[in-house]
PDB file of C-alpha atoms and ligand atoms in Angstrom:
ATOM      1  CA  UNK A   1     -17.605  -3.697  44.209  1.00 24.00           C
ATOM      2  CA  UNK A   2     -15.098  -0.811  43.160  1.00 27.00           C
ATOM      3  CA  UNK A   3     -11.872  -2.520  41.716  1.00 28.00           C
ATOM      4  CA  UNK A   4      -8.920  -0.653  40.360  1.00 33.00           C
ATOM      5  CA  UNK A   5      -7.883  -1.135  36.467  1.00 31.00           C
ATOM      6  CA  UNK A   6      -6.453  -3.974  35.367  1.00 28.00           C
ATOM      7  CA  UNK A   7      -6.990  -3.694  32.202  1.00 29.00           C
ATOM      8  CA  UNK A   8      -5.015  -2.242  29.024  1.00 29.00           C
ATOM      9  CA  UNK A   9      -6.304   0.750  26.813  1.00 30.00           C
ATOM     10  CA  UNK A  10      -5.642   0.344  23.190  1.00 25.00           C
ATOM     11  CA  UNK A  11      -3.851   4.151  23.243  1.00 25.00           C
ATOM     12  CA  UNK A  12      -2.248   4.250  26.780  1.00 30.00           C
ATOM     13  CA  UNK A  13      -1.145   1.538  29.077  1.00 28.00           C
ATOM     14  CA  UNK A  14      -3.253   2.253  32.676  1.00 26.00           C
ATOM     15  CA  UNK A  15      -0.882   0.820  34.764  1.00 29.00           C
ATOM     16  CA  UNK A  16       0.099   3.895  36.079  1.00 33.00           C
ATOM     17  CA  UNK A  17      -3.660   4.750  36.889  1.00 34.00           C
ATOM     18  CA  UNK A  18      -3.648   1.617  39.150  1.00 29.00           C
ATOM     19  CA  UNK A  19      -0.601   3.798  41.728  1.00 34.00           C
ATOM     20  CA  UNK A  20      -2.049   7.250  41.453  1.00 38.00           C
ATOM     21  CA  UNK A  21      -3.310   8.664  44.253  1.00 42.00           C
ATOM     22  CA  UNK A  22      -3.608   5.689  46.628  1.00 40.00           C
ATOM     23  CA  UNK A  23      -2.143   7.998  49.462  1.00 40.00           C
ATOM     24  CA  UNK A  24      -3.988  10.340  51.019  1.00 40.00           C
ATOM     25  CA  UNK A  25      -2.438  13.647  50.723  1.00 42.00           C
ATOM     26  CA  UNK A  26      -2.088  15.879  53.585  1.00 39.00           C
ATOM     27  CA  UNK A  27      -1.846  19.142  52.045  1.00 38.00           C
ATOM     28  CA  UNK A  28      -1.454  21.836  55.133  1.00 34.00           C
ATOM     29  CA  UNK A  29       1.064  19.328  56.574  1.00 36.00           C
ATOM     30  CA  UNK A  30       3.308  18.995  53.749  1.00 39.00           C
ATOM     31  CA  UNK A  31       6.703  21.171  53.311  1.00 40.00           C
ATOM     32  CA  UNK A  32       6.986  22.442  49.966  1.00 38.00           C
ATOM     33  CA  UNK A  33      10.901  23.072  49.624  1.00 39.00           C
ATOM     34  CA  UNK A  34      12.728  25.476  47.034  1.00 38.00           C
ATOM     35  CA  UNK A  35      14.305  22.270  45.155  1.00 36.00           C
ATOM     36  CA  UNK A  36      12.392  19.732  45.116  1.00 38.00           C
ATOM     37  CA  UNK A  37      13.407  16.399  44.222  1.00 34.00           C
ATOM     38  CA  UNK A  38      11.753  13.951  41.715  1.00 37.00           C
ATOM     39  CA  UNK A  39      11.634  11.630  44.550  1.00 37.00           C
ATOM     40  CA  UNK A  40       8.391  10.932  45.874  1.00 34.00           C
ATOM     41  CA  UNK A  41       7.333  12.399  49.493  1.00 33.00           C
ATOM     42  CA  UNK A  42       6.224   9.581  51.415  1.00 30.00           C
ATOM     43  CA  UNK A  43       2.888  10.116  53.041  1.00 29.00           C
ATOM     44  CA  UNK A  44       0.792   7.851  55.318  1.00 29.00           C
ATOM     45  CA  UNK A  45      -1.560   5.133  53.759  1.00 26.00           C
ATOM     46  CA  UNK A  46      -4.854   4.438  55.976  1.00 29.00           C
ATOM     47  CA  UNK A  47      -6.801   2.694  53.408  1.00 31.00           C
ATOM     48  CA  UNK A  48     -10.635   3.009  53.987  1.00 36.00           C
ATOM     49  CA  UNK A  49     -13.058   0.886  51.890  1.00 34.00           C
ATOM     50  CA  UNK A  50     -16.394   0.844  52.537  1.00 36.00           C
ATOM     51  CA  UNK A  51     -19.609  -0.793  50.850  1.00 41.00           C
ATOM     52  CA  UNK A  52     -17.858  -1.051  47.435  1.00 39.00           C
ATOM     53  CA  UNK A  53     -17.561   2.986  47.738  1.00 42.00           C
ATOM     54  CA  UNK A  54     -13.910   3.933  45.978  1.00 43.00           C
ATOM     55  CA  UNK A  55     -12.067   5.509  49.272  1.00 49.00           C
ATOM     56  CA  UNK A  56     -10.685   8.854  47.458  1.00 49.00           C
ATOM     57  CA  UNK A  57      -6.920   7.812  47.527  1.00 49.00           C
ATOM     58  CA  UNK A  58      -7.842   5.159  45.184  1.00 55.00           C
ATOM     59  CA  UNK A  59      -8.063   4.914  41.596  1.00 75.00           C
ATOM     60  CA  UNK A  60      -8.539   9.103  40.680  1.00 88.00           C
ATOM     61  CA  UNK A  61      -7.672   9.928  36.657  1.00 94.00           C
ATOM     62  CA  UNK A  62      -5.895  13.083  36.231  1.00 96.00           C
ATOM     63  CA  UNK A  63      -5.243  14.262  32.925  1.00 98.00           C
ATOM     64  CA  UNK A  64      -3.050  17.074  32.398  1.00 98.00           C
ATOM     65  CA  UNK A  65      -4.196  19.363  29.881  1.00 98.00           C
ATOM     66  CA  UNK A  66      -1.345  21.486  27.911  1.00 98.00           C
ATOM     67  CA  UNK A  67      -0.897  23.375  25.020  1.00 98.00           C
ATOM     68  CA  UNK A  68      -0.281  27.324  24.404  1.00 98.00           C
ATOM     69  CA  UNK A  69      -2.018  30.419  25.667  1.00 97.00           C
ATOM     70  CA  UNK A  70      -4.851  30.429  23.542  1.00 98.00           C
ATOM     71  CA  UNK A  71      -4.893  27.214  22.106  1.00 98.00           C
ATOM     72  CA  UNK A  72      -8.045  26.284  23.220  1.00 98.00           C
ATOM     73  CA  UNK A  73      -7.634  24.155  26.550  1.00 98.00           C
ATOM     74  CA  UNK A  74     -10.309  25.503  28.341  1.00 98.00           C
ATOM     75  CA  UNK A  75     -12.851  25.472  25.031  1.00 98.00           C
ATOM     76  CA  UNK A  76     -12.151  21.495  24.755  1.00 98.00           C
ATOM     77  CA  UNK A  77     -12.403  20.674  28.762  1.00 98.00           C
ATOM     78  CA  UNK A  78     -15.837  22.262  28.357  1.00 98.00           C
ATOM     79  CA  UNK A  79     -16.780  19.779  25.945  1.00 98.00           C
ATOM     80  CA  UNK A  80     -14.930  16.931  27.709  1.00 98.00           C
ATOM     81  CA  UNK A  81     -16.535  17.975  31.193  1.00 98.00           C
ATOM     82  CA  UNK A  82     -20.085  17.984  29.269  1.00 98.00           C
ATOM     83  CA  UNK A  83     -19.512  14.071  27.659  1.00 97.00           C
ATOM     84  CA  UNK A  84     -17.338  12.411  29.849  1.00 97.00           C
ATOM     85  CA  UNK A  85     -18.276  13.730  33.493  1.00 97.00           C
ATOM     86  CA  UNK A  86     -14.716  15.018  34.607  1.00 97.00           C
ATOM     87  CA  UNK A  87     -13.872  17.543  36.712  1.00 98.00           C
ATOM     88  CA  UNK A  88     -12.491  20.566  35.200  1.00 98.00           C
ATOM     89  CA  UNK A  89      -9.492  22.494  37.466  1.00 98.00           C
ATOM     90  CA  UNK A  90      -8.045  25.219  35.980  1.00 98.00           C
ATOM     91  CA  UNK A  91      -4.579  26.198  37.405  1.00 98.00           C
ATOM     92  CA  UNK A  92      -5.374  29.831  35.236  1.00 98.00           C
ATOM     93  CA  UNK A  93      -8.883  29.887  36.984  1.00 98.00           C
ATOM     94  CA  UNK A  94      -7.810  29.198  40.729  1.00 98.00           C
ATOM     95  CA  UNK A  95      -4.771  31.791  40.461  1.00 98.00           C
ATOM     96  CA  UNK A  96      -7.547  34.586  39.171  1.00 98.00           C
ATOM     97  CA  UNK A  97      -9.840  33.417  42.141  1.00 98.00           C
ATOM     98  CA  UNK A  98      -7.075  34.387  44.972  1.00 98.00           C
ATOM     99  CA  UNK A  99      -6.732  37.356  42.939  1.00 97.00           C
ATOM    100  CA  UNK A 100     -10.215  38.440  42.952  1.00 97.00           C
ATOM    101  CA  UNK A 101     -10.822  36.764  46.729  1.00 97.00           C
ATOM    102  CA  UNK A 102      -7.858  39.268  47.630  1.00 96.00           C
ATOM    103  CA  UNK A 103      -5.537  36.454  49.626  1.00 96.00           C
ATOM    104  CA  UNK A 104      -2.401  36.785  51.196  1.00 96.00           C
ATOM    105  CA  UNK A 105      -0.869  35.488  47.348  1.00 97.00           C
ATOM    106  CA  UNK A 106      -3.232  37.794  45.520  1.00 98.00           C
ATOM    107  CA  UNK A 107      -0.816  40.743  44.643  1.00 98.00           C
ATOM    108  CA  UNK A 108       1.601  38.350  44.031  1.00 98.00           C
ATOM    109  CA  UNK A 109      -0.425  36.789  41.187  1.00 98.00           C
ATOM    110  CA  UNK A 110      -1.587  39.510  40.207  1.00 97.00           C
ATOM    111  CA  UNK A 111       1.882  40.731  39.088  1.00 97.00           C
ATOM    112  CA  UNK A 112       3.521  37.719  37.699  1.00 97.00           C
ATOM    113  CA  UNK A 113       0.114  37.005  35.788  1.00 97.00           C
ATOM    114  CA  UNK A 114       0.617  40.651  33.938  1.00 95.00           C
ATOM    115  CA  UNK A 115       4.298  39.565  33.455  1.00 94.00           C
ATOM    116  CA  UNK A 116       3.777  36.674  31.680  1.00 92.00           C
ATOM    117  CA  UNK A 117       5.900  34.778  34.334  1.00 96.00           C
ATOM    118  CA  UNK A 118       4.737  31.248  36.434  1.00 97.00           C
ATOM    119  CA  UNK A 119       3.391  31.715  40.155  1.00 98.00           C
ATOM    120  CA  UNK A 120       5.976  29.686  41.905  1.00 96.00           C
ATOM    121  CA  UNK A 121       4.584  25.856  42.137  1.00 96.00           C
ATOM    122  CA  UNK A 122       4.082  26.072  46.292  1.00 93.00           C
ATOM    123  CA  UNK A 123       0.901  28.235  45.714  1.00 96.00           C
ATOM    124  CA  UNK A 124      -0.575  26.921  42.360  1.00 96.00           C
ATOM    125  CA  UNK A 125       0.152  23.389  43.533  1.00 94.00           C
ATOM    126  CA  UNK A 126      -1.899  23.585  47.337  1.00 94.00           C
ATOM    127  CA  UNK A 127      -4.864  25.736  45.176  1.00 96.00           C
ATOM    128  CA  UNK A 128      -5.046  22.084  42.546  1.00 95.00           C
ATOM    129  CA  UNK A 129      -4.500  19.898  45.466  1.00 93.00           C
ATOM    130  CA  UNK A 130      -7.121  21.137  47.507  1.00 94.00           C
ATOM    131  CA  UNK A 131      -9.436  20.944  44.634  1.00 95.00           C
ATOM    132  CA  UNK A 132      -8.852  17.478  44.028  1.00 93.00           C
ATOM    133  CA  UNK A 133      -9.322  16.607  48.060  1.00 91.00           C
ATOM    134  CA  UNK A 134     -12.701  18.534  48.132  1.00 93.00           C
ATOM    135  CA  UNK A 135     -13.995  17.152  44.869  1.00 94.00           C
ATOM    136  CA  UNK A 136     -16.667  14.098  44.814  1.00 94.00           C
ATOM    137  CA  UNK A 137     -15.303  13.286  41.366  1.00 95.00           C
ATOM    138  CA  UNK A 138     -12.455  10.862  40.534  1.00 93.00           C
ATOM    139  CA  UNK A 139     -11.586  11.840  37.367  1.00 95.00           C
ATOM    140  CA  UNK A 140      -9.751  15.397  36.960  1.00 96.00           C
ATOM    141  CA  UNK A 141      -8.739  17.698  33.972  1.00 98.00           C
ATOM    142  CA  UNK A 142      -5.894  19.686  35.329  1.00 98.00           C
ATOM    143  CA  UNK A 143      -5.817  22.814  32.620  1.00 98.00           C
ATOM    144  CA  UNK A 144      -2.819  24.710  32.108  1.00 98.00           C
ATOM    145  CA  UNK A 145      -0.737  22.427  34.211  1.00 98.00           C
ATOM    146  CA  UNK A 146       1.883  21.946  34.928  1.00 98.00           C
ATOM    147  CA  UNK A 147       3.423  24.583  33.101  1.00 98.00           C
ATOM    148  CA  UNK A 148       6.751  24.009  33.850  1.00 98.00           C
ATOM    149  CA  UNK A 149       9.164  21.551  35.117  1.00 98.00           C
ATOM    150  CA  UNK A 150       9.383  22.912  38.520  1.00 97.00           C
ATOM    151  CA  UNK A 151       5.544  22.518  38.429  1.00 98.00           C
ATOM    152  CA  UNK A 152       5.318  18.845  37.845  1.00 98.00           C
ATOM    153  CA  UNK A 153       7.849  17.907  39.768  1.00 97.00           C
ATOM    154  CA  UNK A 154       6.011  19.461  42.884  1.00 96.00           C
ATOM    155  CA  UNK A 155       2.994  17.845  41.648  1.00 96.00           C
ATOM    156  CA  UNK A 156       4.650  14.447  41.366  1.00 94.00           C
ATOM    157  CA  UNK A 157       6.047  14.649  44.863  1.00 92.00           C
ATOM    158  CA  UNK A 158       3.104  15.015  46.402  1.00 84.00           C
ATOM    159  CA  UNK A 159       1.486  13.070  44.888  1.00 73.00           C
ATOM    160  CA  UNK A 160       3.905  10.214  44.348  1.00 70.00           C
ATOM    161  CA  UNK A 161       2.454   9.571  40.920  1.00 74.00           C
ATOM    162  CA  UNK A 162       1.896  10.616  37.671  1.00 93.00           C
ATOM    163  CA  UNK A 163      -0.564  11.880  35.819  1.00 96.00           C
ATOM    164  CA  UNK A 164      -2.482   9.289  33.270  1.00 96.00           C
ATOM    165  CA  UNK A 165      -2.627  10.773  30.353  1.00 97.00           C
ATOM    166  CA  UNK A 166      -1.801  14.341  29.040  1.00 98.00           C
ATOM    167  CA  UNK A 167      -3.606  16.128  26.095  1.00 98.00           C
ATOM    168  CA  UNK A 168      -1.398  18.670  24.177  1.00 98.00           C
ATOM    169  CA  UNK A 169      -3.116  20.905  22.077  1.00 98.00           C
ATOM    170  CA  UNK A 170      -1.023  21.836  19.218  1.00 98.00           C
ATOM    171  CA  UNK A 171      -1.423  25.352  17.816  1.00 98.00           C
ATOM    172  CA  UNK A 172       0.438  27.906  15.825  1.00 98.00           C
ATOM    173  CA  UNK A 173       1.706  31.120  17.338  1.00 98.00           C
ATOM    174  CA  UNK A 174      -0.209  33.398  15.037  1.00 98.00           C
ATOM    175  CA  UNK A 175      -3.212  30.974  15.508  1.00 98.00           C
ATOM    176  CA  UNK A 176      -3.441  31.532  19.613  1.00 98.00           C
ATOM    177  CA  UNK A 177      -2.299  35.068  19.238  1.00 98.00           C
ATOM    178  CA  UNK A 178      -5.587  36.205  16.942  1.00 98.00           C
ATOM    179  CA  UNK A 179      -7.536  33.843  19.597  1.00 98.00           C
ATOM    180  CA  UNK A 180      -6.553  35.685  22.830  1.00 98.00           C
ATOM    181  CA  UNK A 181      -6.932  39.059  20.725  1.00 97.00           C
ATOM    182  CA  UNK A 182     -10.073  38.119  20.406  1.00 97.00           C
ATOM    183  CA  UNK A 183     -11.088  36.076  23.941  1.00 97.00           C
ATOM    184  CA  UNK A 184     -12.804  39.479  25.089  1.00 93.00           C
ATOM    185  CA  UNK A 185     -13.004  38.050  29.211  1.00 95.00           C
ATOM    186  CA  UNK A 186     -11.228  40.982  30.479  1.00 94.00           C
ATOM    187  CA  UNK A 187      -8.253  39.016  31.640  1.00 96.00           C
ATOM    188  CA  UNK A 188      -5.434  41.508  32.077  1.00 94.00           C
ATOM    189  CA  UNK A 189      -2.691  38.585  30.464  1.00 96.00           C
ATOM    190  CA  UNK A 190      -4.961  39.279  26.935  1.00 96.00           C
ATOM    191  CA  UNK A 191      -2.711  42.053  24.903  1.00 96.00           C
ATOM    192  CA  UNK A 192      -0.295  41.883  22.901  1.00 96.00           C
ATOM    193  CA  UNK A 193       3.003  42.236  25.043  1.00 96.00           C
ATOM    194  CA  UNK A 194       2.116  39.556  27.473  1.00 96.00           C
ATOM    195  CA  UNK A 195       0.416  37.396  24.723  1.00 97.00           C
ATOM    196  CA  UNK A 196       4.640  37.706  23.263  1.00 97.00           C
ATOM    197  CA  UNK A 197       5.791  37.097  26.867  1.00 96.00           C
ATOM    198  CA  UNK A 198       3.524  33.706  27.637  1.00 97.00           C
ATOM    199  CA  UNK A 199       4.407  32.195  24.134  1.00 98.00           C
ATOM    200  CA  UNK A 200       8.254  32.888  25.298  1.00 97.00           C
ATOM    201  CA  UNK A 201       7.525  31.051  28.778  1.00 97.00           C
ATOM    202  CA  UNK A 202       5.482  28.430  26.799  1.00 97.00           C
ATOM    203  CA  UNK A 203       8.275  27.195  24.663  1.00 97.00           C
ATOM    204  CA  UNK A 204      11.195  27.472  27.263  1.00 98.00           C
ATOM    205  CA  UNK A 205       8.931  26.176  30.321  1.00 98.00           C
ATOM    206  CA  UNK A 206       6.184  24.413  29.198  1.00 97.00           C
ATOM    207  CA  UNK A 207       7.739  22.360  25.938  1.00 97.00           C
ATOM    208  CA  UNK A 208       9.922  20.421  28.340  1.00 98.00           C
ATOM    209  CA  UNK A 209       7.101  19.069  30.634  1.00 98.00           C
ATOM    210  CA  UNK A 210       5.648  17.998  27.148  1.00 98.00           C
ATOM    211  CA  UNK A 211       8.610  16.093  25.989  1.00 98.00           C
ATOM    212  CA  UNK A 212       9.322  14.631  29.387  1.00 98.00           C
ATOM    213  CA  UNK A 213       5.646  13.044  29.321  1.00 98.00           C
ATOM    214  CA  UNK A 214       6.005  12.135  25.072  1.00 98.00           C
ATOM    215  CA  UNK A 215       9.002  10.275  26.016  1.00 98.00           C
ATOM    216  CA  UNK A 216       6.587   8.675  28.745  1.00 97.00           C
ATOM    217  CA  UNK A 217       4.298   7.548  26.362  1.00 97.00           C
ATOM    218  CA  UNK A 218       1.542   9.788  28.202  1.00 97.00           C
ATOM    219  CA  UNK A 219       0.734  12.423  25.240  1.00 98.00           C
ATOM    220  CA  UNK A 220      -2.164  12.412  22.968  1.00 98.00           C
ATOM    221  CA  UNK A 221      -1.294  15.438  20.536  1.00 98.00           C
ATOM    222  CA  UNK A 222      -4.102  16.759  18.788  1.00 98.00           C
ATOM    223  CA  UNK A 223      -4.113  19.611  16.060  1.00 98.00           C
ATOM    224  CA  UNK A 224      -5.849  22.381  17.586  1.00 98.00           C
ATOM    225  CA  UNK A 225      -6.563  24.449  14.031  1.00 98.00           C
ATOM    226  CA  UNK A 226     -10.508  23.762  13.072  1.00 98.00           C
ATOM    227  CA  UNK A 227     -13.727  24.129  14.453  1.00 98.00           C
ATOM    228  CA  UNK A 228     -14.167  23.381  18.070  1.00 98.00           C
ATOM    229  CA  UNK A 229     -16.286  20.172  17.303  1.00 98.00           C
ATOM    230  CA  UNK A 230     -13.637  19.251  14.469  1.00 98.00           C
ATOM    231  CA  UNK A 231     -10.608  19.402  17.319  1.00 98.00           C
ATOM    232  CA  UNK A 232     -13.067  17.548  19.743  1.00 98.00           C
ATOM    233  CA  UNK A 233     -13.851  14.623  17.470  1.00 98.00           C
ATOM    234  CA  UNK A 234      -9.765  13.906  17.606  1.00 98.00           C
ATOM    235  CA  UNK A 235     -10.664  14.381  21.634  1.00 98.00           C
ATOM    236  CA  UNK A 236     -13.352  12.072  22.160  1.00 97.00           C
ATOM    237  CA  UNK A 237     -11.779   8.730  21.280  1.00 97.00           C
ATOM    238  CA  UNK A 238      -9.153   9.213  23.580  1.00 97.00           C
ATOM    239  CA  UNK A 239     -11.251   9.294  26.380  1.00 96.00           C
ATOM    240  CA  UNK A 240     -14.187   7.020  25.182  1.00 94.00           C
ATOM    241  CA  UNK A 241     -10.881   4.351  25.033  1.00 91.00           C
ATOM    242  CA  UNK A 242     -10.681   4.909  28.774  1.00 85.00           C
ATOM    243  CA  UNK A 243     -14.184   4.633  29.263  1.00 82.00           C
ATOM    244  CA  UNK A 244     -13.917   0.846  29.038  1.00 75.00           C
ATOM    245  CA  UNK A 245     -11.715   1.153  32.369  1.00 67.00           C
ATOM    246  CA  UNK A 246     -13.339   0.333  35.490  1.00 52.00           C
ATOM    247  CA  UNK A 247     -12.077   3.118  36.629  1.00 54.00           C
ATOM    248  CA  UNK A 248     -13.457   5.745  34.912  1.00 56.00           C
ATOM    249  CA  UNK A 249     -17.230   3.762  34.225  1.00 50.00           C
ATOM    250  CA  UNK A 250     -17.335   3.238  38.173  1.00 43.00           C
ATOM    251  CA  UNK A 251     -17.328   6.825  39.140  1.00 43.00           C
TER     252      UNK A 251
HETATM  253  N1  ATP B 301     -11.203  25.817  17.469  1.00 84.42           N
HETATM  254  C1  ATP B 301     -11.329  27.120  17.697  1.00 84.42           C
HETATM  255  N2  ATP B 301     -11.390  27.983  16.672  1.00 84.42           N
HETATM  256  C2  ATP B 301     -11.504  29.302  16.888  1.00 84.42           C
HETATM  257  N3  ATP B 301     -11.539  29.879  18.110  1.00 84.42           N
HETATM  258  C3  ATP B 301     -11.469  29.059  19.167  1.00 84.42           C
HETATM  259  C4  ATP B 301     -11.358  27.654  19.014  1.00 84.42           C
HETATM  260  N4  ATP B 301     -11.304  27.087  20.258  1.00 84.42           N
HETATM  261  C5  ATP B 301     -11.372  28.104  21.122  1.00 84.42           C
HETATM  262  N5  ATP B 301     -11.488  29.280  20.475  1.00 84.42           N
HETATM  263  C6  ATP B 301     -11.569  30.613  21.057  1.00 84.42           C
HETATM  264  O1  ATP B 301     -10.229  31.025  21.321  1.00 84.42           O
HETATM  265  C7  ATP B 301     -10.131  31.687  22.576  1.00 84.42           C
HETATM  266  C8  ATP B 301      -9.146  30.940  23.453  1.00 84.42           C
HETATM  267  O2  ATP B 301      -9.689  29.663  23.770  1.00 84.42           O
HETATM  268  P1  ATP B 301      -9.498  29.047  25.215  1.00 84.42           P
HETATM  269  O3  ATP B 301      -9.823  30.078  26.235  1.00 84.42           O
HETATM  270  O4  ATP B 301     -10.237  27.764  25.240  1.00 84.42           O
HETATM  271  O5  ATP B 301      -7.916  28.785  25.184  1.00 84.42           O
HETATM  272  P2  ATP B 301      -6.931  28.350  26.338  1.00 84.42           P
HETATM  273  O6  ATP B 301      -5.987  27.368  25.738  1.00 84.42           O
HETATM  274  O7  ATP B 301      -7.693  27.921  27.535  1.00 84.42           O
HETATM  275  O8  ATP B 301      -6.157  29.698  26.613  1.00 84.42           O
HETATM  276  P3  ATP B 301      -5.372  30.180  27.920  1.00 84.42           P
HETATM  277  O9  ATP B 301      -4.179  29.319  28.080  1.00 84.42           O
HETATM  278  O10 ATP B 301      -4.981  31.588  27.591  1.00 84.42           O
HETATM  279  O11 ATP B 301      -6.333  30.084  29.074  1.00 84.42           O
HETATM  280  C9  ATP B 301     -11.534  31.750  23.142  1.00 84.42           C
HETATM  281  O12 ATP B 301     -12.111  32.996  22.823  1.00 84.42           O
HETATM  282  C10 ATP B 301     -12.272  30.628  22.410  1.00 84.42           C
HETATM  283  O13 ATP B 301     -13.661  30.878  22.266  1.00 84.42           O
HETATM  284  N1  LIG B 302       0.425  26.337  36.213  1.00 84.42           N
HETATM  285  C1  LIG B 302       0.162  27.655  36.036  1.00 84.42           C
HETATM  286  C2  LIG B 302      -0.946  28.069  35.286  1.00 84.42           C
HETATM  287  C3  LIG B 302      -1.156  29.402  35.097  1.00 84.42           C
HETATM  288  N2  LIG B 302      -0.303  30.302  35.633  1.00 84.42           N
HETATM  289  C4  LIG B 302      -0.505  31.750  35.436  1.00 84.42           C
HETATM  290  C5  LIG B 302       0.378  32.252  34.313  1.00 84.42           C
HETATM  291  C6  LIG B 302      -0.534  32.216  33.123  1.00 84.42           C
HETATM  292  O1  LIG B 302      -0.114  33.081  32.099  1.00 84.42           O
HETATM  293  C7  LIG B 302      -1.846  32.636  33.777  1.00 84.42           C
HETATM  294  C8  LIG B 302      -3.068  32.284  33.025  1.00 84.42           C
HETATM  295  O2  LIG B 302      -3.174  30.877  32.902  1.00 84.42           O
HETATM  296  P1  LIG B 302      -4.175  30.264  31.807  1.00 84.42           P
HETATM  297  O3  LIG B 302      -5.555  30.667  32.199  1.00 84.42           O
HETATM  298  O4  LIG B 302      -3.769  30.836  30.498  1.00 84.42           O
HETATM  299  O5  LIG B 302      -3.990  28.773  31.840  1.00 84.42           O
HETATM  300  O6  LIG B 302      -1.835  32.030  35.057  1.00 84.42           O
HETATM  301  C9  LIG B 302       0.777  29.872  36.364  1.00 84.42           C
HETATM  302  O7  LIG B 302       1.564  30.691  36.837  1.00 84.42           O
HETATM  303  N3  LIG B 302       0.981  28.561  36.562  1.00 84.42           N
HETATM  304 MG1   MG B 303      -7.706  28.644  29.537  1.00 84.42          MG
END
């Protein structure tokens, strides 16, 4: 029978686990406005439990995964995909799709992607959200969000919770900017003057959403200089704590 966690991690208290996500989230309904509130939007419950299946409003894990352009978020949700079963959603990923899928935001991206700026949080927000509804999966790595203030607070209104944990991978400037020198995927944000632009937005944008969550308890910094599976062995117990959840073993 699917039960919701009750019990504590040894790293991260789950209560907040226990409230996320037990709405269901109407995502073409809901009005997005231009200042949005840290209140939470209320939305309609219609629980729905059948044969000890979780329904999806119950019980999902989101991590947020943070850190600076080239730090190596996407490297590390590879590996954390591959061991623990999560769902990778890339907020970089889904902006490039709408780009590439030509959509009525797709110039828009386009440009503020080149600029080194943040797509505002109406479109990056819907793109997660509908992700999350259409996934099978309960437990979500949410990369490169949010990456500002403006972002989580429209994720927390939706939602009407907060993420459970958030991994911040800690890098040096010089570090991430050899990295993205040398990514070689084509991405037009790769060169040097918007590498100089995104570390900008990084520290004024992004830095607060860290420190909000670090005062929250929620962040699990790891170093991000070493080998990939040096930086994931300081990943792994962090999740393999959770593991012991209900939660995350039932899905
Ligand atoms: N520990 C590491 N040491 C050296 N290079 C790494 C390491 N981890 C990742 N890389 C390489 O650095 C580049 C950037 O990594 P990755 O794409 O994972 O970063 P990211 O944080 O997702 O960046 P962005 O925010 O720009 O999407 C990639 O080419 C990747 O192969
Ligand atoms: N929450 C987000 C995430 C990404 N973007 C834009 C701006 C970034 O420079 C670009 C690439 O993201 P990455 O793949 O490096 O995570 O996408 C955004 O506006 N908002
Ligand atoms: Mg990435």
């Amino acid at each position: 029978m699917w039960r919701r966690a009750t019990t504590q991690s040894s790293i991260t208290s789950l209560s907040a686990s226990a409230s996320l996500f037990k709405k269901p989230i109407n995502i073409i309904s809901h009005t997005f406005t231009s200042t949005p509130t840290p209140t939470p939007t209320p939305i309609p419950f219609h629980p729905q439990e059948t044969d000890g299946i979780p329904p999806k409003h119950i019980s999902r894990f989101i991590t947020f995964v943070l850190g600076g352009p080239g730090s190596g978020k996407g490297t590390q949700c590879a590996k954390i995909v591959e061991t623990f079963g999560f769902k990778h959603l890339s907020a970089g990923d889904l902006l490039r799709r709408e780009i590439v899928s030509d959509t009525k935001y797709g110039s828009m991206i386009l440009t503020t992607i080149k600029e080194g700026r943040i797509v505002p949080s109406e479109v990056t927000v819907k793109l997660i959200l509908r992700e999350i509804q259409s996934s099978d999966n309960l437990k979500f790595l949410i990369d490169g969000f949010p990456r500002s203030e403006e972002n989580r607070i429209a994720f927390e209104q939706i939602i009407g919770a907060e993420p459970n944990i958030v991994l911040f991978f800690d890098c040096p400037e010089q570090e991430m900017v050899k990295r993205v020198l040398s990514r070689n995927q084509g991405r037009i944000d790769d060169n040097i003057d918007t590498i100089k632009k995104r570390l900008k937005v990084f520290e004024a944008l992004n830095r607060p959403v860290i420190d909000h969550y670090a005062k929250k308890g929620k962040v699990h910094k790891i170093n991000a200089v070493g080998t990939e599976d040096q930086i994931f062995e300081q990943v792994r117990p962090v999740f393999a704590a959770f593991e012991q959840d209900a939660d995350l073993k039932a899905v």
